[in-house]
PDB file of C-alpha atoms in Angstrom:
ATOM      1  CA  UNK X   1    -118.681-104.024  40.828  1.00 44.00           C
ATOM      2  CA  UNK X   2    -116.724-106.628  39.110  1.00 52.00           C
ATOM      3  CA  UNK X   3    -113.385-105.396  40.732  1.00 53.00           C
ATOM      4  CA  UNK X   4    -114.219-104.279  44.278  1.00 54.00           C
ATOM      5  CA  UNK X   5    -117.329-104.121  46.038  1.00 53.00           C
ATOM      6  CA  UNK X   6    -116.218-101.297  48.108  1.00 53.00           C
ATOM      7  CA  UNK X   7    -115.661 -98.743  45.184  1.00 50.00           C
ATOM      8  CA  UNK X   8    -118.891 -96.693  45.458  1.00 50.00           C
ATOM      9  CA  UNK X   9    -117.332 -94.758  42.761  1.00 50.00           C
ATOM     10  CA  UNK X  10    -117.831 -97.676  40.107  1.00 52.00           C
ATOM     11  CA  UNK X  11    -120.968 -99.549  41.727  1.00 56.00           C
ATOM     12  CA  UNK X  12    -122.746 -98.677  38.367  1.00 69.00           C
ATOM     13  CA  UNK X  13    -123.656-101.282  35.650  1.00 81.00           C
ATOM     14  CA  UNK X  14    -123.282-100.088  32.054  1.00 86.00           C
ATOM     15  CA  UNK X  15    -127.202 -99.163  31.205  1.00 90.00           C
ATOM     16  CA  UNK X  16    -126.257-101.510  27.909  1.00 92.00           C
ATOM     17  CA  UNK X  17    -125.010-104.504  30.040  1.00 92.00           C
ATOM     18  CA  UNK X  18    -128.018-103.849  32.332  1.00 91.00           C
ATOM     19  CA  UNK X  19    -130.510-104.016  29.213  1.00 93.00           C
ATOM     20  CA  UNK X  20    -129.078-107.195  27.506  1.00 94.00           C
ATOM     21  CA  UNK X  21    -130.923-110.701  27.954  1.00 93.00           C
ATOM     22  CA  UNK X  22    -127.532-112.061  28.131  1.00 93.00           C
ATOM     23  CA  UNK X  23    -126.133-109.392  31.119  1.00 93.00           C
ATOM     24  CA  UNK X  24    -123.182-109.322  28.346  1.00 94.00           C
ATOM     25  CA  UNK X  25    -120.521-107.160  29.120  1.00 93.00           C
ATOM     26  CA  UNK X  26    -120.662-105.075  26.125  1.00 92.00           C
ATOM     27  CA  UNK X  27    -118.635-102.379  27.594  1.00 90.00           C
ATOM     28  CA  UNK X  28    -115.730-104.522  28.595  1.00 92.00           C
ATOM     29  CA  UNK X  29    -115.342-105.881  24.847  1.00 95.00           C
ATOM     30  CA  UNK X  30    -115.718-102.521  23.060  1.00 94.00           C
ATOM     31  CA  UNK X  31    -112.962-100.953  25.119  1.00 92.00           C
ATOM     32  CA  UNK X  32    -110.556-103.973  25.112  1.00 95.00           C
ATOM     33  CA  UNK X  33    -111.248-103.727  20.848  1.00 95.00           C
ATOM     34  CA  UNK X  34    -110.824-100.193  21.001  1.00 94.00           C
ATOM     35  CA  UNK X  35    -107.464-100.301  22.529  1.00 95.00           C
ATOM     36  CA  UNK X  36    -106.100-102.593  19.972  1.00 96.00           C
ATOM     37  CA  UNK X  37    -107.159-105.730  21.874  1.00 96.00           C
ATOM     38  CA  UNK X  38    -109.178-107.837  19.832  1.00 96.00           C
ATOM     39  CA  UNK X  39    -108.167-111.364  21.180  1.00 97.00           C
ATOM     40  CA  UNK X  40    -109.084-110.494  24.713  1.00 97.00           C
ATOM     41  CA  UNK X  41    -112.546-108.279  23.358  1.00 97.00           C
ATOM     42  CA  UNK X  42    -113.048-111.838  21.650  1.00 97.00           C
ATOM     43  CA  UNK X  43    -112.406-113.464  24.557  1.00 97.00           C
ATOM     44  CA  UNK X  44    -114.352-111.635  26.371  1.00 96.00           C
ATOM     45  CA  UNK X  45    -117.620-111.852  24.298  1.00 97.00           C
ATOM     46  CA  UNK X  46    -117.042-115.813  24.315  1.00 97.00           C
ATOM     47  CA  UNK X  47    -117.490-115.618  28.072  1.00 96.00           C
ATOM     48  CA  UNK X  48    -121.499-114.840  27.511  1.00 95.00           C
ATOM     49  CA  UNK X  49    -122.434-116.675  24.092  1.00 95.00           C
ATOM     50  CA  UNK X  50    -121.017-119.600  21.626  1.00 95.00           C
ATOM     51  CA  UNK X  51    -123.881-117.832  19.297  1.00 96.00           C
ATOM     52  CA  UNK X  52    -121.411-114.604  18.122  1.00 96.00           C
ATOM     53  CA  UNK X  53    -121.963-114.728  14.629  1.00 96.00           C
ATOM     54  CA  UNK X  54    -125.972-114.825  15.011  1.00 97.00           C
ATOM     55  CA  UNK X  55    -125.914-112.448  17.337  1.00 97.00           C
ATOM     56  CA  UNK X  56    -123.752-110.061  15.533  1.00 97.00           C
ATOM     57  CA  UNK X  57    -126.134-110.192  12.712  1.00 96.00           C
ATOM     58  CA  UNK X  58    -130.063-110.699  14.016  1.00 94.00           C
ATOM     59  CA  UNK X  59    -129.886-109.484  17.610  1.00 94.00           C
ATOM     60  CA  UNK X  60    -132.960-106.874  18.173  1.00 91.00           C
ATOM     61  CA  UNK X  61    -129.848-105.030  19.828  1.00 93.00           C
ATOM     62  CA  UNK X  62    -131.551-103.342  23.618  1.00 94.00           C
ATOM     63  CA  UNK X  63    -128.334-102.308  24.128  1.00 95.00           C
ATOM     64  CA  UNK X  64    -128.178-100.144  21.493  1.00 94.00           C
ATOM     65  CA  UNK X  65    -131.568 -97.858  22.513  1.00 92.00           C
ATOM     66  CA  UNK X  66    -129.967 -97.636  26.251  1.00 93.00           C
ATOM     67  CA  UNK X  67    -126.320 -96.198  24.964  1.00 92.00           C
ATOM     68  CA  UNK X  68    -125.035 -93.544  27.268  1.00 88.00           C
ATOM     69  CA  UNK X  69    -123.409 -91.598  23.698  1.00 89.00           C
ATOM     70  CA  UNK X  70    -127.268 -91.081  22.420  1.00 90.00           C
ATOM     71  CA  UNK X  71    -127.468 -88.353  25.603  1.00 87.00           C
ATOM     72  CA  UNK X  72    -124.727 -86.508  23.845  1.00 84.00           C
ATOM     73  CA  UNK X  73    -125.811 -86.410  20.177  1.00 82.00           C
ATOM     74  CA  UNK X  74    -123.389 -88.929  18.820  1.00 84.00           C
ATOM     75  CA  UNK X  75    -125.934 -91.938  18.668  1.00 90.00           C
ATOM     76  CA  UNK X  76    -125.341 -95.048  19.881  1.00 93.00           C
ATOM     77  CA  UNK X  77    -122.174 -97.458  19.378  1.00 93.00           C
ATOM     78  CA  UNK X  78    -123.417-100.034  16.991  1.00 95.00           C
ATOM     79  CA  UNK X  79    -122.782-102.875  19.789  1.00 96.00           C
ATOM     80  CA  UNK X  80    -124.349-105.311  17.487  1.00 96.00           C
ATOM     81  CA  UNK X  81    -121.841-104.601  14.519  1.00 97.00           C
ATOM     82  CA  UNK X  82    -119.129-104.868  16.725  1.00 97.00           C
ATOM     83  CA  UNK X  83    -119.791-108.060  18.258  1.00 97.00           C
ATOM     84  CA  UNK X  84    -120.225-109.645  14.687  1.00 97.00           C
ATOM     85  CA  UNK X  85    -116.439-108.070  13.624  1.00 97.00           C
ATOM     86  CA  UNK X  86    -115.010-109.938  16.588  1.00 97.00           C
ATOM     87  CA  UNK X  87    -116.941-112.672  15.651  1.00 97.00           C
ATOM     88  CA  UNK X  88    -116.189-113.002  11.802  1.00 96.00           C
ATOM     89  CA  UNK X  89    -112.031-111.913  12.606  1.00 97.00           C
ATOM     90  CA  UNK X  90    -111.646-114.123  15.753  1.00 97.00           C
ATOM     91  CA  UNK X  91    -113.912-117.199  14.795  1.00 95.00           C
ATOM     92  CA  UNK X  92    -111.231-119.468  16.842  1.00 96.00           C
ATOM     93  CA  UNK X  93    -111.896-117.783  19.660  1.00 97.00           C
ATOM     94  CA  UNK X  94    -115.789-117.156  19.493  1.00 96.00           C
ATOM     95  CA  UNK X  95    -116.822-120.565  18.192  1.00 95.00           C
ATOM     96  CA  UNK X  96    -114.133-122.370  20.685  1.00 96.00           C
ATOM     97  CA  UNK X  97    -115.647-125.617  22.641  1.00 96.00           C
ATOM     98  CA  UNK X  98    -116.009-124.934  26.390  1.00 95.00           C
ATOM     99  CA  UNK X  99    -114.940-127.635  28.786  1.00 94.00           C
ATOM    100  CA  UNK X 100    -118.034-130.200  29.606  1.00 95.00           C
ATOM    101  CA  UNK X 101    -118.430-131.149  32.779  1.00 95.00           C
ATOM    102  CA  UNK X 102    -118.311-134.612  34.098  1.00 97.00           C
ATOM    103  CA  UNK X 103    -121.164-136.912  32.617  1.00 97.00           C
ATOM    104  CA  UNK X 104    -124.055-136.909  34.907  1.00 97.00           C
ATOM    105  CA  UNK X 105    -125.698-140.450  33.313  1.00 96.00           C
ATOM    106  CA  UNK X 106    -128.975-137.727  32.920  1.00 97.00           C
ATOM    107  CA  UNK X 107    -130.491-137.889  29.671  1.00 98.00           C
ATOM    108  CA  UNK X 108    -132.433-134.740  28.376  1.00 98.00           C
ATOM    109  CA  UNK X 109    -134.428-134.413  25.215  1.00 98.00           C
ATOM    110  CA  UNK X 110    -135.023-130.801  23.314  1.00 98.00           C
ATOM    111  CA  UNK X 111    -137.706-130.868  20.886  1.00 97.00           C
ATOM    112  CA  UNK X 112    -136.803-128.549  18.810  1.00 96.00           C
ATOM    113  CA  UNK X 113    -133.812-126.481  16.913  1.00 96.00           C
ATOM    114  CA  UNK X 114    -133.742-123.413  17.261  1.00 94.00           C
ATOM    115  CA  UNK X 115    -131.990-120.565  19.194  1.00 94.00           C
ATOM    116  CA  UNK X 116    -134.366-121.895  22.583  1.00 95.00           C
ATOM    117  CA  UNK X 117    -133.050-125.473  21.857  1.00 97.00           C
ATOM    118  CA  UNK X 118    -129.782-124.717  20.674  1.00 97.00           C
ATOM    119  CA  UNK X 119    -128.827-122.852  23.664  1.00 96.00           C
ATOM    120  CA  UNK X 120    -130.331-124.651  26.162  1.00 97.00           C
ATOM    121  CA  UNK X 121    -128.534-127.731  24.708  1.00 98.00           C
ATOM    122  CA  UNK X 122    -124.931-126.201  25.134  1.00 97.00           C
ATOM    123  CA  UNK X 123    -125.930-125.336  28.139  1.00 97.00           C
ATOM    124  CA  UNK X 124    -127.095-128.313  29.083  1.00 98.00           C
ATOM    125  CA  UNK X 125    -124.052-130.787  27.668  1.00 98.00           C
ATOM    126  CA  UNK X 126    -121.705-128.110  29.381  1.00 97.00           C
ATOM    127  CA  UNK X 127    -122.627-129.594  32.405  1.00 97.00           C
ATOM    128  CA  UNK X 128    -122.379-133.142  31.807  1.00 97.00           C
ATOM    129  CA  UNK X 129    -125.823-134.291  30.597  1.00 98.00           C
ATOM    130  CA  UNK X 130    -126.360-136.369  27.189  1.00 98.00           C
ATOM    131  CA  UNK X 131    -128.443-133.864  25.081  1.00 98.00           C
ATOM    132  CA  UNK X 132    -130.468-135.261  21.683  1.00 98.00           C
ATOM    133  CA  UNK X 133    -132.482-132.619  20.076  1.00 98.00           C
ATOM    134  CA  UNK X 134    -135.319-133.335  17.986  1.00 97.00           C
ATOM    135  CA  UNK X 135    -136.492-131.080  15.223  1.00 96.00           C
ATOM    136  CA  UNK X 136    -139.445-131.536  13.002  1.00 94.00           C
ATOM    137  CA  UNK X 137    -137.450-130.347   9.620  1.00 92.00           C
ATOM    138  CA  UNK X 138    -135.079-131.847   7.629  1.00 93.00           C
ATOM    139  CA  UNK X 139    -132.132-129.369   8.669  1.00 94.00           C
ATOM    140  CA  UNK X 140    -131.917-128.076  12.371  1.00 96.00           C
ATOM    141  CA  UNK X 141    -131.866-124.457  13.180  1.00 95.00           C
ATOM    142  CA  UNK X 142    -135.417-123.699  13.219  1.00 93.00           C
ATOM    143  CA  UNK X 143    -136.401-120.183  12.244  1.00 91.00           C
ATOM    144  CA  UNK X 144    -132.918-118.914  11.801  1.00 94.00           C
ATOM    145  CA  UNK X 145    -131.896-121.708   9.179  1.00 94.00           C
ATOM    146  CA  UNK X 146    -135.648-121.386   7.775  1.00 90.00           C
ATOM    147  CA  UNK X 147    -137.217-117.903   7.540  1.00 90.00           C
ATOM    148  CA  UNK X 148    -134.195-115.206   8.211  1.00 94.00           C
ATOM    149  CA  UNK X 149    -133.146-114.206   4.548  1.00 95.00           C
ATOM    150  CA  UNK X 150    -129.784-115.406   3.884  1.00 94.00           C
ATOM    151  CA  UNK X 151    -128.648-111.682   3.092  1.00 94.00           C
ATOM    152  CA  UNK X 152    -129.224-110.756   6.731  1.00 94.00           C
ATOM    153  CA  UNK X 153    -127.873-114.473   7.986  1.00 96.00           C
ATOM    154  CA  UNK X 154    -125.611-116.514   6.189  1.00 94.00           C
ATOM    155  CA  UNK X 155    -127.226-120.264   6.421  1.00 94.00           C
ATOM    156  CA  UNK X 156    -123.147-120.688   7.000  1.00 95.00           C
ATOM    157  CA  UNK X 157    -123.612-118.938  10.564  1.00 96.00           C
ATOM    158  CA  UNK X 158    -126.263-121.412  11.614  1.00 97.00           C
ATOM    159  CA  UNK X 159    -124.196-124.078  10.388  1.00 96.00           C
ATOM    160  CA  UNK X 160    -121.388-123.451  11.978  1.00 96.00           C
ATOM    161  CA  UNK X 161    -123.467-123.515  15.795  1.00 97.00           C
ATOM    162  CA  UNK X 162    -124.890-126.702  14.800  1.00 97.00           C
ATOM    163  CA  UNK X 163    -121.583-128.034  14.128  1.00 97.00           C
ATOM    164  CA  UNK X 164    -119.837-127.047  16.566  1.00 97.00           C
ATOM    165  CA  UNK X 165    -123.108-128.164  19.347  1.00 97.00           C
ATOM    166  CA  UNK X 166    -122.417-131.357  17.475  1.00 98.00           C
ATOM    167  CA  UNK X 167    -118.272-131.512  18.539  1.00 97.00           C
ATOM    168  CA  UNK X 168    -119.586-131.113  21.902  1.00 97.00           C
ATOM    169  CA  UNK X 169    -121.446-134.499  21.209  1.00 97.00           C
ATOM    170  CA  UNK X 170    -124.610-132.983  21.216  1.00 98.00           C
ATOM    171  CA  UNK X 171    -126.993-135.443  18.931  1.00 98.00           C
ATOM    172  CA  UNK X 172    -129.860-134.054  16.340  1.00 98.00           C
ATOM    173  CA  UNK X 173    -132.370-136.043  15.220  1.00 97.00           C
ATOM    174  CA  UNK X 174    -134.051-134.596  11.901  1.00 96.00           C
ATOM    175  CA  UNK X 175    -137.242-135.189  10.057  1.00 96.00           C
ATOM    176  CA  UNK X 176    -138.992-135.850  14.071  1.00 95.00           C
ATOM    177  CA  UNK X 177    -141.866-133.671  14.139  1.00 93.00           C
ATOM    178  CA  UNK X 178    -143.867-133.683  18.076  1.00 92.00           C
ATOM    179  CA  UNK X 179    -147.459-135.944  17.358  1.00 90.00           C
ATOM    180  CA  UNK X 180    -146.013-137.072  14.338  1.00 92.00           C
ATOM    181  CA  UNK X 181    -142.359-139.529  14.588  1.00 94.00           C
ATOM    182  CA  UNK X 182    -142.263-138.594  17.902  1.00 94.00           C
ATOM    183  CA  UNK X 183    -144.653-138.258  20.970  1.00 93.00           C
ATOM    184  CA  UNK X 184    -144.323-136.782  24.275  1.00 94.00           C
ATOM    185  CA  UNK X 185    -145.057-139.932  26.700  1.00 94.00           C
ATOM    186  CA  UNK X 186    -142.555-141.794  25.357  1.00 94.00           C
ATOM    187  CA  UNK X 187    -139.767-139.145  25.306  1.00 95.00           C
ATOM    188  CA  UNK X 188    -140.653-138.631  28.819  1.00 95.00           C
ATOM    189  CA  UNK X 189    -140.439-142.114  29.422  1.00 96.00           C
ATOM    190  CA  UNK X 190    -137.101-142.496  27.913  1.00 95.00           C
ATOM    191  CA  UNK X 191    -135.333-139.105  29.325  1.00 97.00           C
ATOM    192  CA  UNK X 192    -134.621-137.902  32.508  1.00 98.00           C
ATOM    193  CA  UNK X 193    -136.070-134.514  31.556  1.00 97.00           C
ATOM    194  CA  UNK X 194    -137.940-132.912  27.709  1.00 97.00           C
ATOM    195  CA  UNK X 195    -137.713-129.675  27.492  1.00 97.00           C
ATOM    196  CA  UNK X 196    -139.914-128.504  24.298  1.00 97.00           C
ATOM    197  CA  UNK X 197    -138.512-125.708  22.287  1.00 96.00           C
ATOM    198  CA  UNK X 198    -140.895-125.789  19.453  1.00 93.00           C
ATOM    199  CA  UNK X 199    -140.834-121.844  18.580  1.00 85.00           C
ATOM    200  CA  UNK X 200    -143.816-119.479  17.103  1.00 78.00           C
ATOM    201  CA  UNK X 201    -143.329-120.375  13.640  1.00 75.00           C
ATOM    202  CA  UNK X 202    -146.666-120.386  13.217  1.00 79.00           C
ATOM    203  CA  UNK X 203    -147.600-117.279  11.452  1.00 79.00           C
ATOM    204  CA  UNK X 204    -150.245-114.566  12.923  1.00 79.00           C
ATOM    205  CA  UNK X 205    -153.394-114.412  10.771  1.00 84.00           C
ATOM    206  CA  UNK X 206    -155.324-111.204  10.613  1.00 85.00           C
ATOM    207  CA  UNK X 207    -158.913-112.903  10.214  1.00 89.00           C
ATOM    208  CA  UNK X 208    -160.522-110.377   7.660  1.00 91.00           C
ATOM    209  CA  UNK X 209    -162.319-111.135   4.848  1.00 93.00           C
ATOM    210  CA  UNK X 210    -160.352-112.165   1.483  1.00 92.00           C
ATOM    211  CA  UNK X 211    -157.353-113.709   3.635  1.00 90.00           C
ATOM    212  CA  UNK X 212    -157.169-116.826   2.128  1.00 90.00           C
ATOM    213  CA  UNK X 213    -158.008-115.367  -1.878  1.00 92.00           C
ATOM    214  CA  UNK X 214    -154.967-116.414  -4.435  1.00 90.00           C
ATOM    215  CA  UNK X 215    -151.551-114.199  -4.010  1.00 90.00           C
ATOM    216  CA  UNK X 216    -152.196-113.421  -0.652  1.00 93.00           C
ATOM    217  CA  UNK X 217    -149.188-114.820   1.534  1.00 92.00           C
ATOM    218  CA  UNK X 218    -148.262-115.404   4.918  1.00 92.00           C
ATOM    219  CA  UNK X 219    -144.722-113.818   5.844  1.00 93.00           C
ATOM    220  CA  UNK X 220    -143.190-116.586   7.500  1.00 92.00           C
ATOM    221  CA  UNK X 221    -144.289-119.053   4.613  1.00 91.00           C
ATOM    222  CA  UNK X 222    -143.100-116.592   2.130  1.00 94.00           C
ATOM    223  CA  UNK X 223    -139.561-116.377   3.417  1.00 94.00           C
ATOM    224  CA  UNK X 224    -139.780-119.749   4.017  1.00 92.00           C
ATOM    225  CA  UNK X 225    -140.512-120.985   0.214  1.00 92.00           C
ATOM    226  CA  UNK X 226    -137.139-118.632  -0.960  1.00 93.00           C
ATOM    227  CA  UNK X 227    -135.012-119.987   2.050  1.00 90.00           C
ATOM    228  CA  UNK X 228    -135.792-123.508   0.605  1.00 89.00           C
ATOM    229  CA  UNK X 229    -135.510-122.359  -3.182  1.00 88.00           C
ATOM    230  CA  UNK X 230    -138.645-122.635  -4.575  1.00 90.00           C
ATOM    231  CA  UNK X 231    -139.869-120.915  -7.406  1.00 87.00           C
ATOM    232  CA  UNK X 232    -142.697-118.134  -6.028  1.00 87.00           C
ATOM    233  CA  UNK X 233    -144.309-116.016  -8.496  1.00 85.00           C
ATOM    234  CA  UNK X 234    -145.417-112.495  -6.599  1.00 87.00           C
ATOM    235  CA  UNK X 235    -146.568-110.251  -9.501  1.00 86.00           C
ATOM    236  CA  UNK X 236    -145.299-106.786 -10.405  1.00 90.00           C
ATOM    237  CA  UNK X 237    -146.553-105.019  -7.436  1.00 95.00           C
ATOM    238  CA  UNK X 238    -146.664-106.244  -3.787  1.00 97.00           C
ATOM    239  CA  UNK X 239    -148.058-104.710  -0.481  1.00 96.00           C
ATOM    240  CA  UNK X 240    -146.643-105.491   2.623  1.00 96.00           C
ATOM    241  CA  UNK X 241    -149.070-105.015   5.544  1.00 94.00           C
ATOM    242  CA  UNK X 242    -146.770-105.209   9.246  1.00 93.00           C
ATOM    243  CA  UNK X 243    -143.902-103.180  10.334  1.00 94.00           C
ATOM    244  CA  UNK X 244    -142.122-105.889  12.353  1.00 92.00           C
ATOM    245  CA  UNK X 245    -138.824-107.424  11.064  1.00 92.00           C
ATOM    246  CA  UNK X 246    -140.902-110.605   9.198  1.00 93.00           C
ATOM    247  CA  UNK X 247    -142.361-107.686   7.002  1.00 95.00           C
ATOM    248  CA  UNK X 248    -139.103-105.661   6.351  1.00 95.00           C
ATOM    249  CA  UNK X 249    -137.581-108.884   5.610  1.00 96.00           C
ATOM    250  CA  UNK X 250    -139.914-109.830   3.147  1.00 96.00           C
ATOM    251  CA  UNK X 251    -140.124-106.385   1.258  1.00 97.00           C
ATOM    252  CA  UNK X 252    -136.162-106.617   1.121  1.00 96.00           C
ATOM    253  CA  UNK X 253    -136.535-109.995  -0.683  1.00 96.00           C
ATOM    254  CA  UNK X 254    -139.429-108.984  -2.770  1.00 96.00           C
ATOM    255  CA  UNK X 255    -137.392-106.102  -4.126  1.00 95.00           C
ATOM    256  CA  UNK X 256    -133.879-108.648  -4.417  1.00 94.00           C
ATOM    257  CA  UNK X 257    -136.623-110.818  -6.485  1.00 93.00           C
ATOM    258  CA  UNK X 258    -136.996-108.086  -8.962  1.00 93.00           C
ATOM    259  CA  UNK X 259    -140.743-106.610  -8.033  1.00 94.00           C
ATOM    260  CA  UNK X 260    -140.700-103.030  -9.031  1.00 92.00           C
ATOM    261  CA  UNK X 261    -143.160-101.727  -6.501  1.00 96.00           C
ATOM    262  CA  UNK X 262    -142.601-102.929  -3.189  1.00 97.00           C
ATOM    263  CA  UNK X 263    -144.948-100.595  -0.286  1.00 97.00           C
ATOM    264  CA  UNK X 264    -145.035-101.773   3.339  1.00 97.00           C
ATOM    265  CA  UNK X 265    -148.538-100.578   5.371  1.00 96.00           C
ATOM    266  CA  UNK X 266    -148.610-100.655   9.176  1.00 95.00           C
ATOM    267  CA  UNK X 267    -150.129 -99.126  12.252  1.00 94.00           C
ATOM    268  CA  UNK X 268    -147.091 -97.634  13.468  1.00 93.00           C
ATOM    269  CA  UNK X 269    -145.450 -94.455  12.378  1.00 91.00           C
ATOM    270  CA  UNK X 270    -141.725 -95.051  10.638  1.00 84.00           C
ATOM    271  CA  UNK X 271    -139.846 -94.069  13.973  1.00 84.00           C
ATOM    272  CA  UNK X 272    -142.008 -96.410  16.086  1.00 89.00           C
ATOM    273  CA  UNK X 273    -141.905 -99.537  13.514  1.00 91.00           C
ATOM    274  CA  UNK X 274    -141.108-102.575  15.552  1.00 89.00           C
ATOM    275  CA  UNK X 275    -138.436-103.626  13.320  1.00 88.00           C
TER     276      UNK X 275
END
């Protein structure tokens, strides 16, 4: 399809391309890498995100589940571990700046830092508006700088977007929490557009009895306390109850913390756990 509309022998997008929120062209980049190509595969993967080295490492990975090779036995191509080798051995290709268009005189406010805000901003300074983004903590990134365990994603790699969002004279504003430092009538009084990006950081309570009883924790605010280096004493023994990736995530850093019993609980069975 990309070559010549009149091939009906190639008007067939990769299921893996089709299944990605990004329409990335997964299949291009693997076989350019695979035949000894990796500038152009890194090239190539630039084309869809300036986010590689996240990606590489957190994606939920669709394309993976949809891979043609799992028909024949072999399993999927690890897609996701690819892209984050191009991204890690080609970094001056994957975190280049793209060209920004001519300035608009529009003024847009993001509330908020994370992946939402940060992409919407490159986006959005790529074609010529001034972007600030606001974010309520004292670092951006929101939930990947915050709650993802450094051992899955190097607070480097969400660094290194911010930085380079800020070469593209993108501006952050720290410490500016919505209702609090700042409020939504004046930002829309002093911006041609807001867009709020606040996240779900707000974790999901079960609303039994005993919820709120000493050494019970949220997830979020649990990964949250060791992403900002506090001290958090969790026992000898913890249960885990969720099989998403805030619960995996936490039993990974319970067990790095030294607790010798570490059990996850869920509704699902182990092949069907969300995470």
């Amino acid at each position: 399809v990309d070559r010549c509309i009149l091939d009906n022998l190639r008007l067939y997008v990769p299921p893996c391309r089709v299944e990605c929120p990004l329409h990335m062209n997964c299949q291009g980049y693997i076989r350019l890498l695979a035949r000894g190509k990796g500038e152009q595969a890194a090239e190539e993967l630039r084309k869809y995100t300036p986010f590689g080295g996240i990606l590489g490492r957190v994606c939920h990975h669709p394309c993976e589940s949809v891979c043609e090779r799992n028909k024949n036995g072999d399993g999927a191509v690890n897609i996701r571990a690819i892209k984050r080798y191009l991204a890690d051995h080609y970094s001056q290709i994957t975190r280049s700046l793209p060209a920004v268009g001519a300035d608009t005189g529009r003024r847009i406010a993001i509330v908020g830092s994370g992946p939402a805000g940060m992409t919407a901003a490159y986006d959005l300074r790529a074609g010529g508006h001034a972007v600030t983004i606001f974010e309520a903590a004292a670092e951006p990134g929101g939930m990947l700088r915050w709650s993802i365990p450094s051992f899955r994603l190097p607070v480097v790699e969400v660094q290194a977007a911010v930085e380079m969002l800020e070469r593209m004279g993108i501006l952050f504003k720290t410490g500016q929490a919505l209702g609090r430092e700042i409020d939504l009538e004046k930002l829309m009084a002093g911006y041609d557009a807001v867009l709020l990006a606040t996240g779900a950081g707000t974790p999901l309570k079960l609303g039994i009895e005993g919820e709120n009883l000493p050494g019970v924790w949220q997830g979020l605010d649990f990964l949250k306390q060791i992403k900002e280096g506090k001290k958090v004493s969790m026992g000898r023994d913890v249960l885990i109850i969720g099989g998403g990736n805030v619960a995996v995530d936490a039993a990974l850093t319970c067990v790095k913390l030294g607790i010798a019993d570490v059990r996850i609980v869920c509704l699902e069975q182990g092949g069907d756990m969300p995470a």
